[in-house]
Amino acid sequence: QKEVERDPGPLSVPEGAIVSLNCTYSNSAFQYFMWYRQYSRKGPELLMYTYSSGNKEDGRFTAQVDKSSKYISLFIRDSQPSDSATYLCAMEEGGSEKLVFGKGTKLTVNP
Amino acid sequence: GAVVSQHPSRVICKSGTSVKIECRSLDFQATTMFWYRQFPKQSLMLMATSNEGSKATYEQGVEKDKFLINHASLTLSTLTVTSAHPEDSSFYICSARRTANTGELFFGEGSRLTVL
């Protein structure tokens, strides 16, 4: 079993839709959870960073972590065509400094 | 915010030649930088951890002699792909932390290597 799994993609949604992206993990030692956005042929850009169970909101983005279920989510409200990108979840054990990435979900928001 | 810069963004080389990719932290010092490789439609795979002033730590399966890493200063790490072959063609991305163990990692723009 891979350490980090993401829900299958790709996703195609109309502008204004609510998008839900999810990852599950098996390593209970993961303490830090991140979501990155990667545009085509570019490096990943940090969107959300959290280290505790619960929700964290930043503008149209909400990151949710459920450590008991080993499940994290990213919600995008009022999605825009500019949100079209690949979204990667990433996790890290405390003190390891190494990130483990999920495969990434390609999102297309249609105008 | 923190910026990590990579150069070149795109390089094409002949098989058997060596290619050097630079990774710079522009507004902060980074004692540790990370090098990733990404194949099309795949996730980022950590290749090695670059440590300033000491040897890099390579992940299992990554050839140390093929992927030479030098972290000469607190703002610069280089990855040299030696004797490149077509199967080395990939997207190479570096990253760095502003401070240790914060979990916030900033990535460079990536370097696309094509080996003919």
mmCIF file of C-alpha atoms in Angstrom:
data_model
loop_
_atom_site.group_PDB
_atom_site.id
_atom_site.type_symbol
_atom_site.label_atom_id
_atom_site.label_comp_id
_atom_site.label_asym_id
_atom_site.label_seq_id
_atom_site.Cartn_x
_atom_site.Cartn_y
_atom_site.Cartn_z
ATOM 1 C CA GLN A 1 0.000 0.000 0.000
ATOM 2 C CA LYS A 2 1.325 3.425 -0.899
ATOM 3 C CA GLU A 3 1.809 5.812 1.992
ATOM 4 C CA VAL A 4 -0.428 8.442 0.440
ATOM 5 C CA GLU A 5 -3.334 7.820 -1.860
ATOM 6 C CA ARG A 6 -5.532 10.356 -3.537
ATOM 7 C CA ASP A 7 -9.025 10.041 -4.892
ATOM 8 C CA PRO A 8 -8.930 9.290 -8.587
ATOM 9 C CA GLY A 9 -9.114 12.199 -11.003
ATOM 10 C CA PRO A 10 -9.136 14.125 -13.158
ATOM 11 C CA LEU A 11 -11.964 16.447 -12.221
ATOM 12 C CA SER A 12 -13.862 18.738 -14.548
ATOM 13 C CA VAL A 13 -16.343 21.173 -13.011
ATOM 14 C CA PRO A 14 -18.248 24.282 -14.096
ATOM 15 C CA GLU A 15 -17.195 27.690 -12.864
ATOM 16 C CA GLY A 16 -18.636 28.452 -9.451
ATOM 17 C CA ALA A 17 -18.802 24.827 -8.340
ATOM 18 C CA ILE A 18 -17.519 23.576 -5.010
ATOM 19 C CA VAL A 19 -14.581 21.250 -5.479
ATOM 20 C CA SER A 20 -13.568 18.542 -3.053
ATOM 21 C CA LEU A 21 -10.136 16.935 -3.243
ATOM 22 C CA ASN A 22 -9.158 14.121 -0.922
ATOM 23 C CA CYS A 23 -6.193 12.052 0.169
ATOM 24 C CA THR A 24 -5.864 9.150 2.541
ATOM 25 C CA TYR A 25 -2.721 7.982 4.247
ATOM 26 C CA SER A 26 -1.503 4.995 6.168
ATOM 27 C CA ASN A 27 1.403 6.373 8.208
ATOM 28 C CA SER A 28 0.100 7.493 11.595
ATOM 29 C CA ALA A 29 3.390 9.338 12.193
ATOM 30 C CA PHE A 30 2.469 12.047 9.695
ATOM 31 C CA GLN A 31 1.980 15.274 11.590
ATOM 32 C CA TYR A 32 2.046 17.988 8.963
ATOM 33 C CA PHE A 33 -0.319 18.165 6.039
ATOM 34 C CA MET A 34 -0.090 20.359 3.007
ATOM 35 C CA TRP A 35 -1.843 21.047 -0.243
ATOM 36 C CA TYR A 36 0.094 22.272 -3.229
ATOM 37 C CA ARG A 37 -1.139 23.617 -6.541
ATOM 38 C CA GLN A 38 0.922 22.954 -9.625
ATOM 39 C CA TYR A 39 0.303 24.599 -12.948
ATOM 40 C CA SER A 40 1.510 22.839 -16.046
ATOM 41 C CA ARG A 41 5.310 22.778 -16.310
ATOM 42 C CA LYS A 42 5.743 24.798 -13.132
ATOM 43 C CA GLY A 43 6.919 24.004 -9.641
ATOM 44 C CA PRO A 44 4.335 23.334 -6.909
ATOM 45 C CA GLU A 45 2.979 26.279 -4.968
ATOM 46 C CA LEU A 46 1.982 25.913 -1.321
ATOM 47 C CA LEU A 47 -1.734 26.511 -0.812
ATOM 48 C CA MET A 48 -2.497 25.273 2.667
ATOM 49 C CA TYR A 49 -0.476 23.986 5.587
ATOM 50 C CA THR A 50 -1.906 22.476 8.718
ATOM 51 C CA TYR A 51 -0.792 20.231 11.539
ATOM 52 C CA SER A 52 -3.879 19.443 13.539
ATOM 53 C CA SER A 53 -7.218 17.793 12.978
ATOM 54 C CA GLY A 54 -9.979 20.156 12.038
ATOM 55 C CA ASN A 55 -10.551 22.827 9.438
ATOM 56 C CA LYS A 56 -8.376 25.672 8.255
ATOM 57 C CA GLU A 57 -9.796 28.308 5.989
ATOM 58 C CA ASP A 58 -8.006 30.729 3.683
ATOM 59 C CA GLY A 59 -10.209 32.672 1.319
ATOM 60 C CA ARG A 60 -11.981 30.235 -0.978
ATOM 61 C CA PHE A 61 -9.877 27.326 0.233
ATOM 62 C CA THR A 62 -10.572 25.111 3.238
ATOM 63 C CA ALA A 63 -8.240 22.340 4.349
ATOM 64 C CA GLN A 64 -9.663 19.598 6.516
ATOM 65 C CA VAL A 65 -7.683 16.999 8.434
ATOM 66 C CA ASP A 66 -9.113 13.954 10.175
ATOM 67 C CA LYS A 67 -6.230 12.173 11.843
ATOM 68 C CA SER A 68 -8.431 9.468 13.316
ATOM 69 C CA SER A 69 -9.534 8.440 9.836
ATOM 70 C CA LYS A 70 -6.192 9.330 8.211
ATOM 71 C CA TYR A 71 -7.992 11.480 5.713
ATOM 72 C CA ILE A 72 -7.399 15.000 4.454
ATOM 73 C CA SER A 73 -9.439 17.174 2.145
ATOM 74 C CA LEU A 74 -9.198 20.437 0.284
ATOM 75 C CA PHE A 75 -12.374 22.311 -0.574
ATOM 76 C CA ILE A 76 -12.461 25.082 -3.138
ATOM 77 C CA ARG A 77 -15.518 27.325 -3.089
ATOM 78 C CA ASP A 78 -16.711 29.378 -6.037
ATOM 79 C CA SER A 79 -14.172 27.709 -8.283
ATOM 80 C CA GLN A 80 -12.638 29.802 -11.036
ATOM 81 C CA PRO A 81 -11.010 28.859 -14.350
ATOM 82 C CA SER A 82 -7.733 30.078 -12.847
ATOM 83 C CA ASP A 83 -8.021 27.265 -10.312
ATOM 84 C CA SER A 84 -7.440 24.791 -13.143
ATOM 85 C CA ALA A 85 -4.254 23.000 -12.132
ATOM 86 C CA THR A 86 -2.995 19.815 -10.548
ATOM 87 C CA TYR A 87 -3.471 19.656 -6.794
ATOM 88 C CA LEU A 88 -1.055 17.613 -4.711
ATOM 89 C CA CYS A 89 -1.444 16.595 -1.127
ATOM 90 C CA ALA A 90 1.731 16.173 0.894
ATOM 91 C CA MET A 91 2.521 14.921 4.354
ATOM 92 C CA GLU A 92 5.455 14.880 6.686
ATOM 93 C CA GLU A 93 6.486 13.096 9.821
ATOM 94 C CA GLY A 94 7.498 15.382 12.631
ATOM 95 C CA GLY A 95 11.187 16.245 12.414
ATOM 96 C CA SER A 96 11.848 14.265 9.241
ATOM 97 C CA GLU A 97 11.901 17.243 6.854
ATOM 98 C CA LYS A 98 10.839 14.890 4.069
ATOM 99 C CA LEU A 99 7.535 15.330 2.328
ATOM 100 C CA VAL A 100 5.602 12.412 0.907
ATOM 101 C CA PHE A 101 3.384 13.448 -1.967
ATOM 102 C CA GLY A 102 0.184 12.000 -3.271
ATOM 103 C CA LYS A 103 -0.118 11.533 -7.004
ATOM 104 C CA GLY A 104 -2.012 14.735 -7.694
ATOM 105 C CA THR A 105 -5.454 15.432 -9.071
ATOM 106 C CA LYS A 106 -5.867 17.457 -12.209
ATOM 107 C CA LEU A 107 -8.714 19.942 -11.910
ATOM 108 C CA THR A 108 -10.308 21.763 -14.815
ATOM 109 C CA VAL A 109 -12.779 24.543 -14.113
ATOM 110 C CA ASN A 110 -14.805 25.325 -17.184
ATOM 111 C CA PRO A 111 -16.029 28.899 -17.768
ATOM 112 C CA GLY B 1 7.406 35.707 0.447
ATOM 113 C CA ALA B 2 10.191 33.222 0.087
ATOM 114 C CA VAL B 3 11.367 32.547 -3.409
ATOM 115 C CA VAL B 4 13.312 29.614 -4.724
ATOM 116 C CA SER B 5 14.794 29.974 -8.168
ATOM 117 C CA GLN B 6 15.951 27.255 -10.539
ATOM 118 C CA HIS B 7 18.087 27.544 -13.618
ATOM 119 C CA PRO B 8 17.854 26.549 -16.393
ATOM 120 C CA SER B 9 14.130 26.079 -16.744
ATOM 121 C CA ARG B 10 14.607 23.944 -19.813
ATOM 122 C CA VAL B 11 17.621 22.119 -21.164
ATOM 123 C CA ILE B 12 18.156 19.774 -24.056
ATOM 124 C CA CYS B 13 21.352 17.792 -24.235
ATOM 125 C CA LYS B 14 22.916 14.919 -26.103
ATOM 126 C CA SER B 15 23.189 11.482 -24.582
ATOM 127 C CA GLY B 16 26.421 11.056 -22.656
ATOM 128 C CA THR B 17 26.841 14.686 -21.669
ATOM 129 C CA SER B 18 26.448 16.165 -18.188
ATOM 130 C CA VAL B 19 23.948 18.802 -17.206
ATOM 131 C CA LYS B 20 23.998 21.059 -14.157
ATOM 132 C CA ILE B 21 20.859 22.523 -12.605
ATOM 133 C CA GLU B 22 21.074 25.294 -10.029
ATOM 134 C CA CYS B 23 18.695 25.942 -7.171
ATOM 135 C CA ARG B 24 18.886 29.210 -5.266
ATOM 136 C CA SER B 25 17.001 30.550 -2.292
ATOM 137 C CA LEU B 26 16.646 34.244 -3.116
ATOM 138 C CA ASP B 27 15.660 35.884 0.133
ATOM 139 C CA PHE B 28 16.544 33.413 2.831
ATOM 140 C CA GLN B 29 19.269 31.011 3.804
ATOM 141 C CA ALA B 30 18.602 27.327 3.448
ATOM 142 C CA THR B 31 20.798 24.800 5.212
ATOM 143 C CA THR B 32 18.755 22.055 3.617
ATOM 144 C CA MET B 33 17.412 21.817 0.097
ATOM 145 C CA PHE B 34 15.590 18.952 -1.540
ATOM 146 C CA TRP B 35 15.701 17.625 -5.073
ATOM 147 C CA TYR B 36 12.664 15.948 -6.627
ATOM 148 C CA ARG B 37 11.965 14.291 -9.911
ATOM 149 C CA GLN B 38 8.578 14.292 -11.551
ATOM 150 C CA PHE B 39 7.482 12.220 -14.522
ATOM 151 C CA PRO B 40 4.453 13.280 -16.603
ATOM 152 C CA LYS B 41 1.201 12.935 -14.689
ATOM 153 C CA GLN B 42 3.079 11.554 -11.707
ATOM 154 C CA SER B 43 3.804 12.872 -8.282
ATOM 155 C CA LEU B 44 7.050 14.289 -7.021
ATOM 156 C CA MET B 45 9.595 11.698 -5.975
ATOM 157 C CA LEU B 46 12.261 12.813 -3.536
ATOM 158 C CA MET B 47 15.704 12.081 -4.924
ATOM 159 C CA ALA B 48 17.994 13.499 -2.285
ATOM 160 C CA THR B 49 18.389 15.925 0.560
ATOM 161 C CA SER B 50 21.114 18.476 0.032
ATOM 162 C CA ASN B 51 22.909 19.629 3.161
ATOM 163 C CA GLU B 52 25.065 22.736 3.205
ATOM 164 C CA GLY B 53 28.668 21.883 3.914
ATOM 165 C CA SER B 54 28.194 18.122 3.954
ATOM 166 C CA LYS B 55 27.300 15.227 1.711
ATOM 167 C CA ALA B 56 23.842 14.866 0.308
ATOM 168 C CA THR B 57 21.552 12.142 1.562
ATOM 169 C CA TYR B 58 20.151 10.083 -1.276
ATOM 170 C CA GLU B 59 16.901 8.168 -1.316
ATOM 171 C CA GLN B 60 16.923 4.471 -1.955
ATOM 172 C CA GLY B 61 17.370 3.645 -5.605
ATOM 173 C CA VAL B 62 18.909 6.981 -6.578
ATOM 174 C CA GLU B 63 22.416 6.660 -7.997
ATOM 175 C CA LYS B 64 24.797 8.940 -6.160
ATOM 176 C CA ASP B 65 27.379 8.924 -8.921
ATOM 177 C CA LYS B 66 24.832 9.782 -11.551
ATOM 178 C CA PHE B 67 23.084 12.587 -9.718
ATOM 179 C CA LEU B 68 25.788 14.681 -8.104
ATOM 180 C CA ILE B 69 24.585 17.194 -5.565
ATOM 181 C CA ASN B 70 26.651 20.051 -4.205
ATOM 182 C CA HIS B 71 25.368 22.475 -1.595
ATOM 183 C CA ALA B 72 28.205 24.961 -1.652
ATOM 184 C CA SER B 73 26.553 27.821 0.186
ATOM 185 C CA LEU B 74 23.480 28.616 2.242
ATOM 186 C CA THR B 75 21.679 29.864 -0.850
ATOM 187 C CA LEU B 76 22.812 27.520 -3.596
ATOM 188 C CA SER B 77 22.494 23.816 -4.324
ATOM 189 C CA THR B 78 23.342 22.218 -7.649
ATOM 190 C CA LEU B 79 22.275 18.942 -9.211
ATOM 191 C CA THR B 80 24.468 17.532 -11.956
ATOM 192 C CA VAL B 81 23.102 14.733 -14.082
ATOM 193 C CA THR B 82 26.212 12.943 -15.305
ATOM 194 C CA SER B 83 26.442 10.948 -18.516
ATOM 195 C CA ALA B 84 22.820 11.662 -19.220
ATOM 196 C CA HIS B 85 20.666 9.143 -21.053
ATOM 197 C CA PRO B 86 17.187 9.494 -22.554
ATOM 198 C CA GLU B 87 15.644 7.798 -19.525
ATOM 199 C CA ASP B 88 16.966 10.674 -17.399
ATOM 200 C CA SER B 89 14.620 13.016 -19.244
ATOM 201 C CA SER B 90 12.292 14.383 -16.616
ATOM 202 C CA PHE B 91 11.169 17.432 -14.679
ATOM 203 C CA TYR B 92 13.557 18.168 -11.816
ATOM 204 C CA ILE B 93 12.359 20.387 -8.990
ATOM 205 C CA CYS B 94 14.198 21.722 -5.981
ATOM 206 C CA SER B 95 12.786 23.004 -2.748
ATOM 207 C CA ALA B 96 13.971 24.680 0.417
ATOM 208 C CA ARG B 97 12.677 25.650 3.815
ATOM 209 C CA ARG B 98 12.924 29.138 5.226
ATOM 210 C CA THR B 99 13.513 27.696 8.699
ATOM 211 C CA ALA B 100 14.087 24.160 9.878
ATOM 212 C CA ASN B 101 11.186 21.888 10.727
ATOM 213 C CA THR B 102 8.407 24.384 10.035
ATOM 214 C CA GLY B 103 6.871 22.144 7.432
ATOM 215 C CA GLU B 104 6.581 25.012 4.973
ATOM 216 C CA LEU B 105 8.527 24.124 1.878
ATOM 217 C CA PHE B 106 8.988 26.438 -1.096
ATOM 218 C CA PHE B 107 9.580 25.040 -4.530
ATOM 219 C CA GLY B 108 11.516 26.242 -7.519
ATOM 220 C CA GLU B 109 9.916 26.528 -10.930
ATOM 221 C CA GLY B 110 11.433 23.269 -12.049
ATOM 222 C CA SER B 111 13.876 22.332 -14.793
ATOM 223 C CA ARG B 112 12.799 20.217 -17.707
ATOM 224 C CA LEU B 113 15.590 18.023 -18.988
ATOM 225 C CA THR B 114 15.372 16.358 -22.366
ATOM 226 C CA VAL B 115 18.158 13.984 -23.317
ATOM 227 C CA LEU B 116 18.337 13.153 -26.989
#
